[in-house]
Amino acid sequence: MARRRIKINPMALIGLTPMIATAVGVFVICIIYSIVLSFTNSRLLPNFEFIGFAQYERLWETPRWLISVRNIWLFGFFSIAFNMIFGYLLAVFMDQRIKQEDAFRTIFLYPFAMSLVVTGLVWQWIMDPNLGFQSAVRNMGFTDFRFSPLTNEATAIYGVIVAGIWNGVGVTMAILLAGLRGVDEEVWKAARVDGIPTWKTYLFITLPMMRGAFITAFVLQCVGVVRVYDLIIAMTQGGPGISTQMPAVFVIQHISGRSNVGLGMAAATMMLLPIIVLIAIQQYFAWRSRRRAAGIGAAVATLPQAQGVKAS
Amino acid sequence: MSGAAISTKPAAGAKVVVEPAGPKPRKLTITRIGVYAFLVISAIYFLLPLWVMLVTSFKTMPEIREGYLFNWPREFTFEPWIKAWATACTGRDCNGISPGFWNSVKITVPGVIVSITIAAINGYTLSYWKFRGSEIFFGILMFGAFVPYQVVIYPLIIFMREMGLFATLPGIIIVHTIFGMPILTLLFRNFFASLPEELFKAARIDGAGYWQIFFRIMLPMSVPIAIVAVILQVTGIWNDFLFGTVFAGRENMPMTVQLNNIVTTTTGTREYNVNMAATILAAAVPLAVYFISGKWFVRGIAAGAVKG
């Protein structure tokens, strides 16, 4: 800040004060504070008795956390995979010059307008072992029918995944459909001339061309997965037992009810780690492409962090 | 549309290609029937929970216990709705979900106004009044869009407590403003950056200052993006659960939190019809926003999902 090329308008500085306060206060100081606390033995209130990595050692010996980590991978893998596959299928089918496209779009997207709490409660009711989907099908005559994933420790997490997909697939569909519509008409003409079947064109030609849309959808999914909290609380409260625990739930439990702030903050820091890695990878690619473009000498200061998703 | 909302590159963000790009269909072939079959089956999967919610909320408890989840109610009753709104119990309080509704209104209305005003000023300043360092702060803010809330929530609790804002209405409004800021600022910044610069220059030559240009020229022009922002924030704040649980306190408990309490703390027999009526009531506002706003909602959706 030694040499200012542009004179700062004092009004501009005042106008930007809330943003600067948020950026520095919340997204720098609060994060550092959390990380610092993870090296202390804070219980209910913060203190600064440093104990090194002891909290992290404890964390990775805590079954509740280990289950959380396993669940976030399971939940992340299945919900993102299904979201992408189902979302792309819906987008492709929506792209067939169908009638009532707007009606279908409205139907596929409306769950996203509902909160995850509502989503969780509805699906919990549908998956109710005594009066839900299971009993409805049994009453139709299929007396051996079984569908009550939430009552079983081994399957509860899949029940949560079904609800999560219901909530979010429409968004993926909308993004991918926009990507499909962005593919040049010439590509389709060329594919037809070459006699390539439609399904092959969708799978091998347009799909790789929509990398941007897929990355957008993927990043949105990832952020959603790391943050998953409401859905768990509404659907299972982490149960049965601790079988549907998630890192986000773990942190909140440890700073409130379980009053073990040090351990909670160690967990929170672990949650930050994958995000940092993702941003670092993205930064590396941005830096590499900038170096390649350096020849042009464009002095455009490309913005760092959020450049990850360039779809358009 | 999709990426424009997240890319930091300025973009109008409204380019929607309406024409399907797929191959032209021939007549009604097996493939066509397959396409419609897939879409209709998918639509059923999406509509099923809404159907179940609705029919359950109008049934009597004896009918629910028969276990026909999907059936149309035999005896139509509005009792569960009245109970859900006015007399359902959470712990010892038996006022239904209505206090939660009004709390959500009290949180959402100022939350939307404050967060969008600040974001509009941010976007305007970042587009026209850049100074050394302003982009760095913006970069940090964008990083914040991806940070898991759990990483900052505890220090924020401490801070709010020190300021005497913990478990107060202004406190929860500030929290919503903070966490809405990254995505909203990005929206407004991209929007202002897409406007012709001559507009700003002409106003400068005419001697207009920072606030004058903002209020007289930029704000009136930003109505389209403001609509997207309002949709985003109304649904986002109304649907929030985490911040409501942590920061709102008992007095200002938003509707989502109260709904969850009503459903999960019922002692004795669970009244599924009342629960489902309460659930629909809690979902009503964002659903209404969705059905009324239509295409605008779709425009904001890619941006909104980042907040998720």
Coordinates of C-alpha atoms in Angstrom, one line a residue:
Chain A
M1 CA 0.0 0.0 0.0
A2 CA 3.0 2.2 -0.2
R3 CA 2.3 3.7 -3.6
R4 CA -1.3 4.3 -4.5
R5 CA -1.9 4.5 -8.2
I6 CA -5.5 5.3 -7.8
K7 CA -6.6 7.8 -5.3
I8 CA -9.1 6.3 -2.9
N9 CA -12.4 8.0 -2.8
P10 CA -13.3 8.2 0.9
M11 CA -16.9 7.6 0.1
A12 CA -15.9 4.4 -1.7
L13 CA -14.0 3.3 1.4
I14 CA -17.1 4.0 3.5
G15 CA -19.3 2.1 1.1
L16 CA -17.0 -0.9 1.1
T17 CA -16.6 -1.0 4.9
P18 CA -19.1 -3.7 5.6
M19 CA -17.5 -5.9 2.9
I20 CA -14.0 -5.3 4.2
A21 CA -15.2 -6.0 7.8
T22 CA -16.8 -9.3 6.6
A23 CA -13.9 -10.4 4.5
V24 CA -11.3 -9.7 7.1
G25 CA -13.3 -10.2 10.3
V26 CA -15.2 -13.3 9.3
F27 CA -13.3 -15.0 6.6
V28 CA -9.8 -14.3 7.9
I29 CA -9.9 -13.7 11.6
C30 CA -12.6 -16.1 12.5
I31 CA -11.0 -18.9 10.5
I32 CA -7.6 -18.3 12.1
Y33 CA -9.3 -18.1 15.5
S34 CA -10.9 -21.5 14.9
I35 CA -7.7 -23.0 13.8
V36 CA -5.8 -21.6 16.8
L37 CA -8.5 -23.0 19.1
S38 CA -8.0 -26.5 17.6
F39 CA -4.5 -26.5 19.2
T40 CA -5.9 -25.7 22.7
N41 CA -7.8 -27.7 25.2
S42 CA -10.8 -25.3 25.2
R43 CA -13.9 -26.9 26.7
L44 CA -17.0 -24.8 27.0
L45 CA -15.2 -21.4 26.6
P46 CA -12.1 -20.6 24.6
N47 CA -8.8 -20.7 26.5
F48 CA -5.3 -20.6 25.2
E49 CA -3.5 -23.5 26.8
F50 CA -1.8 -25.0 23.8
I51 CA -1.6 -28.8 23.6
G52 CA -0.1 -29.2 20.1
F53 CA -1.8 -31.7 17.9
A54 CA -3.4 -33.6 20.8
Q55 CA -7.0 -32.7 19.7
Y56 CA -6.3 -34.0 16.2
E57 CA -4.9 -37.3 17.6
R58 CA -8.1 -37.6 19.8
L59 CA -10.3 -36.7 16.8
W60 CA -9.0 -39.5 14.7
E61 CA -9.6 -41.9 17.5
T62 CA -13.1 -40.8 18.1
P63 CA -15.6 -43.3 16.5
R64 CA -18.2 -40.6 16.1
W65 CA -15.8 -38.6 13.9
L66 CA -14.5 -41.7 11.9
I67 CA -18.1 -42.6 11.1
S68 CA -18.7 -38.9 10.1
V69 CA -15.8 -39.0 7.7
R70 CA -16.9 -42.4 6.2
N71 CA -20.5 -41.0 5.8
I72 CA -19.4 -37.8 4.1
W73 CA -17.5 -39.8 1.5
L74 CA -20.4 -42.2 1.0
F75 CA -22.9 -39.4 0.9
G76 CA -20.7 -37.3 -1.3
F77 CA -19.8 -40.1 -3.8
F78 CA -23.3 -41.4 -4.2
S79 CA -25.2 -38.1 -4.2
I80 CA -22.8 -36.5 -6.6
A81 CA -22.7 -39.5 -8.9
F82 CA -26.5 -39.9 -9.0
N83 CA -27.0 -36.2 -9.3
M84 CA -24.7 -36.0 -12.4
I85 CA -26.0 -39.2 -14.1
F86 CA -29.7 -38.5 -13.3
G87 CA -29.3 -34.8 -14.0
Y88 CA -27.7 -35.4 -17.3
L89 CA -30.3 -38.0 -18.3
L90 CA -33.1 -35.6 -17.4
A91 CA -31.3 -32.8 -19.4
V92 CA -30.9 -35.0 -22.4
F93 CA -34.5 -36.2 -22.3
M94 CA -35.7 -32.6 -21.8
D95 CA -33.7 -31.7 -24.9
Q96 CA -35.8 -33.9 -27.3
R97 CA -38.2 -31.1 -28.3
I98 CA -40.7 -32.4 -25.9
K99 CA -44.1 -30.9 -25.3
Q100 CA -44.7 -29.3 -21.9
E101 CA -41.1 -28.6 -21.3
D102 CA -41.9 -25.8 -18.8
A103 CA -44.2 -28.0 -16.9
F104 CA -41.5 -30.7 -16.5
R105 CA -38.9 -28.1 -15.6
T106 CA -41.2 -26.8 -12.9
I107 CA -41.8 -30.2 -11.5
F108 CA -38.1 -31.2 -11.5
L109 CA -37.0 -27.9 -9.8
Y110 CA -39.6 -27.2 -7.2
P111 CA -38.0 -29.4 -4.5
F112 CA -35.1 -27.1 -4.5
A113 CA -37.3 -24.3 -3.3
M114 CA -38.1 -26.3 -0.2
S115 CA -35.7 -26.3 2.7
L116 CA -33.7 -29.3 3.6
V117 CA -35.6 -29.5 6.8
V118 CA -38.8 -29.9 4.9
T119 CA -37.2 -32.3 2.6
G120 CA -35.9 -34.4 5.5
L121 CA -39.2 -34.5 7.3
V122 CA -41.2 -35.5 4.3
W123 CA -38.9 -38.3 3.4
Q124 CA -38.7 -39.4 7.0
W125 CA -42.5 -39.8 6.8
I126 CA -42.4 -41.6 3.5
M127 CA -39.7 -44.0 4.9
D128 CA -41.7 -44.6 8.1
P129 CA -41.5 -48.3 8.7
N130 CA -45.1 -48.7 10.0
L131 CA -47.2 -46.3 8.0
G132 CA -45.1 -45.1 5.2
F133 CA -44.2 -46.4 1.7
Q134 CA -43.5 -49.9 3.0
S135 CA -47.0 -50.4 4.5
A136 CA -48.7 -48.8 1.4
V137 CA -47.0 -51.3 -0.9
R138 CA -47.7 -54.2 1.5
N139 CA -51.4 -53.2 1.6
M140 CA -51.4 -53.6 -2.2
G141 CA -50.7 -57.3 -1.6
F142 CA -46.9 -57.4 -1.6
T143 CA -46.7 -58.5 2.0
D144 CA -42.9 -59.2 1.9
F145 CA -42.0 -55.8 0.6
R146 CA -39.4 -54.1 2.6
F147 CA -38.4 -50.4 2.4
S148 CA -37.4 -48.8 5.6
P149 CA -33.8 -47.7 5.2
L150 CA -33.8 -45.3 8.2
T151 CA -34.4 -48.0 10.8
N152 CA -31.3 -49.9 10.0
E153 CA -27.8 -48.6 10.8
A154 CA -26.3 -50.1 7.6
T155 CA -28.8 -48.5 5.3
A156 CA -29.9 -45.2 7.0
I157 CA -27.3 -43.2 5.1
Y158 CA -28.7 -44.3 1.8
G159 CA -32.2 -43.1 2.9
V160 CA -30.6 -39.7 3.4
I161 CA -29.0 -39.8 0.0
V162 CA -32.3 -40.5 -1.7
A163 CA -33.8 -37.4 0.0
G164 CA -30.8 -35.3 -0.9
I165 CA -31.0 -36.3 -4.5
W166 CA -34.7 -35.5 -4.7
N167 CA -33.9 -32.0 -3.4
G168 CA -31.0 -31.2 -5.7
V169 CA -31.2 -33.0 -9.0
G170 CA -33.4 -30.3 -10.6
V171 CA -30.6 -27.8 -10.2
T172 CA -28.1 -30.1 -11.9
M173 CA -30.6 -30.7 -14.7
A174 CA -31.1 -27.0 -15.2
I175 CA -27.4 -26.3 -15.4
L176 CA -26.6 -29.2 -17.7
L177 CA -29.6 -28.3 -19.9
A178 CA -28.3 -24.8 -20.3
G179 CA -24.9 -26.3 -21.2
L180 CA -26.5 -28.6 -23.8
R181 CA -28.3 -25.7 -25.3
G182 CA -25.0 -23.9 -25.6
V183 CA -23.5 -26.6 -27.8
D184 CA -23.2 -25.4 -31.4
E185 CA -25.9 -26.6 -33.8
E186 CA -23.1 -27.3 -36.3
V187 CA -21.9 -30.1 -34.0
W188 CA -25.3 -31.8 -34.4
K189 CA -25.3 -31.4 -38.1
A190 CA -21.8 -32.8 -38.5
A191 CA -22.7 -35.8 -36.2
R192 CA -25.8 -36.5 -38.3
V193 CA -23.9 -36.3 -41.6
D194 CA -21.4 -38.8 -40.2
G195 CA -24.3 -41.1 -39.2
I196 CA -23.4 -41.1 -35.5
P197 CA -26.4 -42.3 -33.4
T198 CA -28.0 -39.7 -31.2
W199 CA -27.1 -41.5 -27.9
K200 CA -23.4 -41.7 -29.0
T201 CA -23.4 -38.0 -29.9
Y202 CA -24.7 -37.2 -26.4
L203 CA -22.3 -39.4 -24.7
F204 CA -19.0 -38.9 -26.6
I205 CA -19.4 -35.5 -28.3
T206 CA -21.6 -33.1 -26.4
L207 CA -20.7 -34.4 -23.0
P208 CA -17.0 -33.6 -23.2
M209 CA -17.9 -30.2 -24.7
M210 CA -19.9 -29.3 -21.7
R211 CA -17.0 -29.5 -19.2
G212 CA -17.8 -26.0 -17.9
A213 CA -21.4 -26.9 -17.0
F214 CA -20.3 -30.1 -15.4
I215 CA -17.7 -28.3 -13.3
T216 CA -20.3 -25.8 -12.2
A217 CA -22.7 -28.5 -11.2
F218 CA -19.9 -30.4 -9.5
V219 CA -18.7 -27.5 -7.4
L220 CA -22.2 -26.7 -6.3
Q221 CA -22.7 -30.3 -5.3
C222 CA -19.4 -30.4 -3.4
V223 CA -20.1 -27.3 -1.4
G224 CA -23.6 -28.7 -0.6
V225 CA -22.2 -32.0 0.5
V226 CA -19.6 -30.5 2.9
R227 CA -22.3 -28.4 4.5
V228 CA -24.9 -31.1 4.9
Y229 CA -26.5 -30.5 8.3
D230 CA -30.2 -29.7 8.1
L231 CA -31.1 -32.8 6.3
I232 CA -29.5 -35.1 8.9
I233 CA -31.0 -33.2 11.8
A234 CA -34.5 -33.4 10.3
M235 CA -34.3 -37.0 9.0
T236 CA -32.3 -39.0 11.5
Q237 CA -30.6 -36.7 14.1
G238 CA -27.5 -38.7 13.3
G239 CA -29.0 -42.0 14.1
P240 CA -29.8 -44.8 14.4
G241 CA -26.9 -44.9 16.9
I242 CA -24.3 -42.7 15.2
S243 CA -24.7 -44.3 11.8
T244 CA -25.6 -41.1 10.0
Q245 CA -23.3 -38.7 11.7
M246 CA -21.7 -36.0 9.5
P247 CA -18.8 -33.7 10.1
A248 CA -21.0 -30.6 10.1
V249 CA -23.2 -32.2 12.8
F250 CA -20.1 -33.3 14.8
V251 CA -18.8 -29.7 15.0
I252 CA -22.1 -28.2 16.1
Q253 CA -22.5 -30.9 18.7
H254 CA -19.1 -30.3 20.2
I255 CA -19.4 -26.6 20.4
S256 CA -22.9 -26.7 22.0
G257 CA -24.1 -29.8 23.9
R258 CA -20.8 -31.7 24.3
S259 CA -18.9 -28.5 25.1
N260 CA -15.6 -29.6 23.8
V261 CA -14.6 -26.6 21.7
G262 CA -11.0 -27.7 21.1
L263 CA -12.1 -31.0 19.5
G264 CA -14.9 -29.3 17.6
M265 CA -12.5 -26.8 16.1
A266 CA -10.1 -29.6 15.1
A267 CA -12.9 -31.2 13.3
A268 CA -13.9 -27.8 11.7
T269 CA -10.3 -27.4 10.5
M270 CA -10.4 -30.8 8.9
M271 CA -13.5 -29.7 7.1
L272 CA -11.7 -26.7 5.7
L273 CA -8.8 -28.8 4.4
P274 CA -10.5 -30.3 1.3
I275 CA -11.7 -26.8 0.3
I276 CA -8.2 -25.4 0.6
V277 CA -6.8 -28.3 -1.5
L278 CA -9.5 -27.7 -4.2
I279 CA -8.8 -24.0 -4.3
A280 CA -5.0 -24.6 -4.4
I281 CA -5.5 -27.0 -7.4
Q282 CA -7.7 -24.5 -9.1
Q283 CA -5.2 -21.7 -8.4
Y284 CA -2.4 -23.8 -9.9
F285 CA -4.3 -24.3 -13.1
A286 CA -5.3 -20.6 -13.2
W287 CA -1.6 -19.7 -12.7
R288 CA -0.5 -22.0 -15.5
S289 CA -3.0 -20.8 -18.0
R290 CA -2.1 -17.2 -17.1
R291 CA 1.5 -17.9 -17.7
R292 CA 0.6 -19.4 -21.1
A293 CA -1.4 -16.3 -21.9
A294 CA 1.3 -14.0 -20.6
G295 CA 2.5 -13.5 -24.1
I296 CA -0.5 -11.4 -24.9
G297 CA 0.5 -9.1 -22.2
A298 CA -3.0 -8.5 -21.1
A299 CA -2.8 -6.6 -17.8
V300 CA -6.2 -7.7 -16.8
A301 CA -5.9 -8.6 -13.2
T302 CA -7.8 -11.9 -13.2
L303 CA -9.4 -12.5 -9.9
P304 CA -8.1 -15.4 -8.0
Q305 CA -10.3 -17.5 -5.8
A306 CA -13.6 -18.0 -7.4
Q307 CA -12.3 -18.5 -10.9
G308 CA -12.7 -22.2 -10.5
V309 CA -15.9 -22.3 -12.5
K310 CA -15.9 -20.8 -15.9
A311 CA -18.7 -22.3 -17.7
S312 CA -19.9 -19.7 -20.1
Chain B
M1 CA -26.6 -18.7 -17.5
S2 CA -25.1 -21.5 -15.6
G3 CA -21.6 -20.5 -15.1
A4 CA -22.0 -16.7 -15.5
A5 CA -23.3 -16.5 -11.9
I6 CA -20.2 -18.1 -10.5
S7 CA -17.5 -16.9 -12.8
T8 CA -16.0 -13.7 -11.7
K9 CA -15.8 -12.6 -15.3
P10 CA -18.5 -10.0 -15.9
A11 CA -21.4 -11.4 -17.8
A12 CA -24.9 -10.3 -18.4
G13 CA -26.0 -13.7 -17.0
A14 CA -29.2 -13.7 -18.8
K15 CA -28.3 -15.5 -22.0
V16 CA -30.8 -18.3 -22.3
V17 CA -30.9 -20.3 -25.5
V18 CA -34.5 -21.3 -25.8
E19 CA -34.3 -23.6 -28.8
P20 CA -33.5 -27.3 -27.9
A21 CA -30.2 -28.3 -29.6
G22 CA -31.1 -31.9 -29.9
P23 CA -31.9 -33.7 -33.2
K24 CA -35.3 -33.0 -34.7
P25 CA -37.8 -35.6 -33.8
R26 CA -39.5 -37.7 -36.3
K27 CA -43.0 -39.0 -35.7
L28 CA -44.2 -40.9 -32.7
T29 CA -41.7 -43.7 -32.5
I30 CA -40.8 -46.1 -29.8
T31 CA -37.9 -43.8 -28.8
R32 CA -40.3 -40.9 -28.4
I33 CA -42.6 -43.0 -26.1
G34 CA -39.5 -44.0 -24.2
V35 CA -38.5 -40.4 -23.7
Y36 CA -41.9 -39.4 -22.4
A37 CA -42.1 -42.5 -20.2
F38 CA -38.8 -41.6 -18.6
L39 CA -39.8 -38.0 -18.0
V40 CA -43.2 -39.0 -16.6
I41 CA -41.7 -41.6 -14.2
S42 CA -39.2 -39.0 -13.1
A43 CA -41.9 -36.5 -12.6
I44 CA -43.8 -38.9 -10.4
Y45 CA -40.7 -39.4 -8.2
F46 CA -40.5 -35.6 -7.8
L47 CA -44.2 -35.1 -7.2
L48 CA -44.7 -38.0 -4.8
P49 CA -43.5 -36.3 -1.6
L50 CA -45.7 -33.3 -2.3
W51 CA -48.7 -35.6 -2.9
V52 CA -48.0 -37.5 0.3
M53 CA -47.7 -34.3 2.3
L54 CA -51.0 -33.0 1.0
V55 CA -53.1 -36.1 1.4
T56 CA -51.6 -36.9 4.8
S57 CA -52.4 -33.4 6.1
F58 CA -56.1 -33.8 5.3
K59 CA -56.5 -37.3 6.8
T60 CA -57.7 -38.2 10.2
M61 CA -55.3 -40.2 12.4
P62 CA -57.3 -43.4 12.4
E63 CA -57.2 -43.3 8.6
I64 CA -53.5 -42.7 8.6
R65 CA -53.0 -45.8 10.8
E66 CA -54.5 -48.0 8.2
G67 CA -51.3 -47.4 6.3
Y68 CA -52.5 -46.3 2.8
L69 CA -49.9 -43.6 2.3
F70 CA -50.9 -42.5 -1.2
N71 CA -54.7 -42.7 -0.9
W72 CA -56.9 -39.7 -1.2
P73 CA -58.4 -38.9 2.2
R74 CA -61.7 -40.6 2.8
E75 CA -62.9 -38.0 5.4
F76 CA -61.6 -34.7 4.6
T77 CA -60.5 -32.8 7.7
F78 CA -59.0 -29.3 8.2
E79 CA -58.4 -30.0 11.8
P80 CA -54.6 -30.8 11.4
W81 CA -54.1 -27.5 9.7
I82 CA -55.7 -25.5 12.4
K83 CA -53.8 -27.5 15.0
A84 CA -50.5 -27.1 13.2
W85 CA -50.9 -23.4 12.9
A86 CA -52.3 -22.5 16.3
T87 CA -52.1 -25.3 19.0
A88 CA -49.4 -27.8 18.2
C89 CA -46.9 -28.2 21.0
T90 CA -43.1 -27.7 21.2
G91 CA -42.1 -28.7 24.7
R92 CA -44.4 -26.7 27.0
D93 CA -45.5 -24.0 24.5
C94 CA -48.6 -24.9 22.6
N95 CA -49.0 -22.1 20.1
G96 CA -48.5 -24.0 16.9
I97 CA -46.2 -22.9 14.2
S98 CA -47.6 -19.4 13.8
P99 CA -45.0 -17.7 16.1
G100 CA -42.3 -19.3 14.0
F101 CA -44.0 -17.9 10.9
W102 CA -43.9 -14.3 12.3
N103 CA -40.4 -14.7 13.5
S104 CA -39.3 -15.8 10.0
V105 CA -41.0 -12.7 8.6
K106 CA -39.2 -10.5 11.2
I107 CA -35.9 -12.1 10.2
T108 CA -36.4 -12.4 6.4
V109 CA -37.8 -8.9 5.6
P110 CA -34.9 -6.8 7.2
G111 CA -32.4 -9.5 6.3
V112 CA -33.3 -9.3 2.6
I113 CA -33.3 -5.5 2.6
V114 CA -30.0 -5.1 4.5
S115 CA -28.1 -7.8 2.7
I116 CA -29.1 -6.7 -0.8
T117 CA -28.4 -3.0 -0.1
I118 CA -24.9 -3.8 1.1
A119 CA -24.3 -6.2 -1.8
A120 CA -25.5 -3.6 -4.3
I121 CA -23.1 -1.0 -2.8
N122 CA -20.3 -3.6 -2.9
G123 CA -20.9 -4.5 -6.5
Y124 CA -21.1 -0.8 -7.5
T125 CA -17.9 0.1 -5.7
L126 CA -16.0 -2.9 -7.0
S127 CA -17.0 -2.1 -10.6
Y128 CA -16.5 1.7 -10.7
W129 CA -14.5 2.8 -7.7
K130 CA -11.7 0.2 -7.5
F131 CA -8.8 1.0 -5.3
R132 CA -5.7 -0.8 -4.5
G133 CA -6.7 -3.7 -2.3
S134 CA -10.4 -3.7 -3.0
E135 CA -10.0 -6.7 -5.3
I136 CA -8.1 -8.5 -2.6
F137 CA -11.0 -8.1 -0.2
F138 CA -13.3 -9.3 -2.9
G139 CA -11.1 -12.3 -3.4
I140 CA -11.3 -13.2 0.2
L141 CA -15.0 -12.8 0.1
M142 CA -15.3 -15.2 -2.8
F143 CA -13.2 -17.7 -0.8
G144 CA -15.8 -17.3 1.9
A145 CA -18.5 -18.6 -0.5
F146 CA -16.8 -22.0 -0.3
V147 CA -15.9 -22.1 3.4
P148 CA -18.0 -24.6 5.5
Y149 CA -20.0 -22.6 8.0
Q150 CA -18.8 -24.7 10.8
V151 CA -15.3 -23.2 10.5
V152 CA -16.4 -19.7 11.4
I153 CA -19.5 -20.3 13.5
Y154 CA -17.9 -20.6 16.9
P155 CA -15.7 -17.5 16.7
L156 CA -18.8 -15.7 15.4
I157 CA -20.8 -16.9 18.5
I158 CA -18.1 -15.5 20.7
F159 CA -18.1 -12.2 18.9
M160 CA -21.9 -11.8 18.9
R161 CA -21.9 -12.6 22.6
E162 CA -19.3 -9.9 23.3
M163 CA -21.3 -7.4 21.3
G164 CA -24.5 -8.4 23.1
L165 CA -26.0 -9.5 19.8
F166 CA -26.2 -13.2 20.4
A167 CA -29.7 -14.6 20.3
T168 CA -31.2 -11.3 19.2
L169 CA -33.0 -10.2 16.1
P170 CA -30.3 -7.8 14.9
G171 CA -27.8 -10.6 15.5
I172 CA -29.4 -13.2 13.2
I173 CA -30.0 -10.5 10.6
I174 CA -26.3 -9.6 10.7
V175 CA -25.4 -13.3 10.3
H176 CA -27.6 -13.7 7.3
T177 CA -26.1 -10.5 5.8
I178 CA -22.6 -11.9 6.3
F179 CA -23.2 -15.3 4.7
G180 CA -25.3 -13.9 1.9
M181 CA -22.7 -11.3 1.0
P182 CA -20.3 -13.4 -1.2
I183 CA -22.8 -14.6 -3.7
L184 CA -24.9 -11.4 -3.7
T185 CA -21.8 -9.2 -4.1
L186 CA -20.7 -11.3 -7.0
L187 CA -24.1 -11.0 -8.7
F188 CA -24.1 -7.2 -8.4
R189 CA -20.5 -6.8 -9.4
N190 CA -21.0 -8.9 -12.5
F191 CA -24.1 -7.0 -13.3
F192 CA -22.6 -3.5 -12.9
A193 CA -19.5 -4.6 -14.8
S194 CA -21.7 -5.5 -17.8
L195 CA -23.2 -2.0 -18.0
P196 CA -21.6 0.4 -20.5
E197 CA -18.9 2.4 -18.8
E198 CA -19.9 5.6 -20.7
L199 CA -22.8 5.8 -18.4
F200 CA -20.6 6.2 -15.4
K201 CA -18.2 8.5 -17.1
A202 CA -20.9 10.8 -18.3
A203 CA -22.3 11.1 -14.8
R204 CA -18.8 11.8 -13.5
I205 CA -18.3 14.6 -16.0
D206 CA -21.6 16.1 -14.9
G207 CA -20.2 16.2 -11.5
A208 CA -22.1 13.5 -9.8
G209 CA -20.5 11.9 -6.7
Y210 CA -20.3 8.4 -5.3
W211 CA -23.6 8.2 -3.6
Q212 CA -25.4 10.3 -6.2
I213 CA -24.4 8.0 -9.1
F214 CA -25.3 5.0 -7.0
F215 CA -28.8 6.2 -6.0
R216 CA -29.8 8.2 -9.1
I217 CA -28.3 6.0 -11.9
M218 CA -27.1 2.6 -10.8
L219 CA -29.8 1.6 -8.3
P220 CA -32.7 2.2 -10.7
M221 CA -30.8 0.3 -13.4
S222 CA -30.2 -2.7 -11.3
V223 CA -33.8 -3.8 -10.9
P224 CA -33.5 -7.0 -12.8
I225 CA -30.6 -8.3 -10.8
A226 CA -32.2 -7.0 -7.6
I227 CA -35.2 -9.2 -8.4
V228 CA -32.9 -12.3 -8.7
A229 CA -31.2 -11.3 -5.4
V230 CA -34.6 -10.9 -3.6
I231 CA -35.7 -14.3 -4.8
L232 CA -32.4 -15.8 -3.7
Q233 CA -32.5 -14.2 -0.3
V234 CA -36.1 -14.7 0.5
T235 CA -35.9 -18.4 -0.1
G236 CA -32.4 -18.7 1.4
I237 CA -33.2 -16.9 4.6
W238 CA -36.6 -18.5 5.0
N239 CA -35.2 -21.9 4.5
D240 CA -32.2 -21.5 6.7
F241 CA -32.0 -23.8 9.7
L242 CA -28.4 -23.8 11.0
F243 CA -28.1 -20.1 11.7
G244 CA -31.6 -20.0 13.1
T245 CA -30.8 -22.7 15.6
V246 CA -27.5 -21.2 16.6
F247 CA -28.0 -17.4 16.5
A248 CA -31.7 -16.6 16.7
G249 CA -32.3 -17.6 20.3
R250 CA -35.6 -18.9 21.7
E251 CA -37.4 -15.6 21.3
N252 CA -36.8 -15.4 17.5
M253 CA -36.9 -19.0 16.5
P254 CA -37.5 -19.1 12.8
M255 CA -40.2 -21.4 11.3
T256 CA -37.8 -24.1 10.1
V257 CA -36.4 -24.6 13.6
Q258 CA -39.9 -24.6 15.2
L259 CA -41.2 -27.0 12.6
N260 CA -38.3 -29.4 13.4
N261 CA -39.1 -29.1 17.1
I262 CA -42.8 -29.7 16.6
V263 CA -42.1 -32.8 14.6
T264 CA -39.3 -34.3 16.6
T265 CA -40.4 -33.5 20.2
T266 CA -43.9 -34.7 20.1
T267 CA -44.5 -36.9 23.1
G268 CA -46.9 -39.8 23.0
T269 CA -48.5 -40.5 19.7
R270 CA -47.0 -38.7 16.7
E271 CA -49.7 -36.8 14.8
Y272 CA -48.5 -37.3 11.3
N273 CA -51.3 -35.2 9.8
V274 CA -50.4 -32.2 12.0
N275 CA -46.7 -32.7 11.2
M276 CA -47.4 -32.7 7.4
A277 CA -49.7 -29.6 7.6
A278 CA -46.9 -27.8 9.6
T279 CA -44.4 -28.9 7.0
I280 CA -46.5 -27.5 4.1
L281 CA -47.0 -24.3 6.0
A282 CA -43.2 -23.9 6.5
A283 CA -42.6 -24.6 2.8
A284 CA -45.4 -22.4 1.6
V285 CA -43.6 -19.1 1.3
P286 CA -40.6 -20.3 -0.7
L287 CA -42.9 -22.4 -2.9
A288 CA -45.1 -19.4 -3.6
V289 CA -42.0 -17.4 -4.5
Y290 CA -40.9 -20.2 -6.8
F291 CA -44.2 -20.6 -8.6
I292 CA -44.7 -16.8 -9.0
S293 CA -41.2 -16.0 -10.1
G294 CA -40.8 -18.9 -12.5
K295 CA -37.9 -18.1 -14.9
W296 CA -36.4 -15.5 -12.5
F297 CA -36.0 -18.3 -10.0
V298 CA -34.2 -20.5 -12.5
R299 CA -31.8 -17.6 -13.2
G300 CA -30.9 -17.2 -9.5
I301 CA -30.7 -20.9 -8.9
A302 CA -27.1 -21.6 -10.0
A303 CA -26.0 -18.7 -7.8
G304 CA -28.1 -19.7 -4.9
A305 CA -26.9 -23.2 -4.8
V306 CA -23.4 -22.0 -3.8
K307 CA -25.0 -20.7 -0.6
G308 CA -26.8 -24.0 -0.3

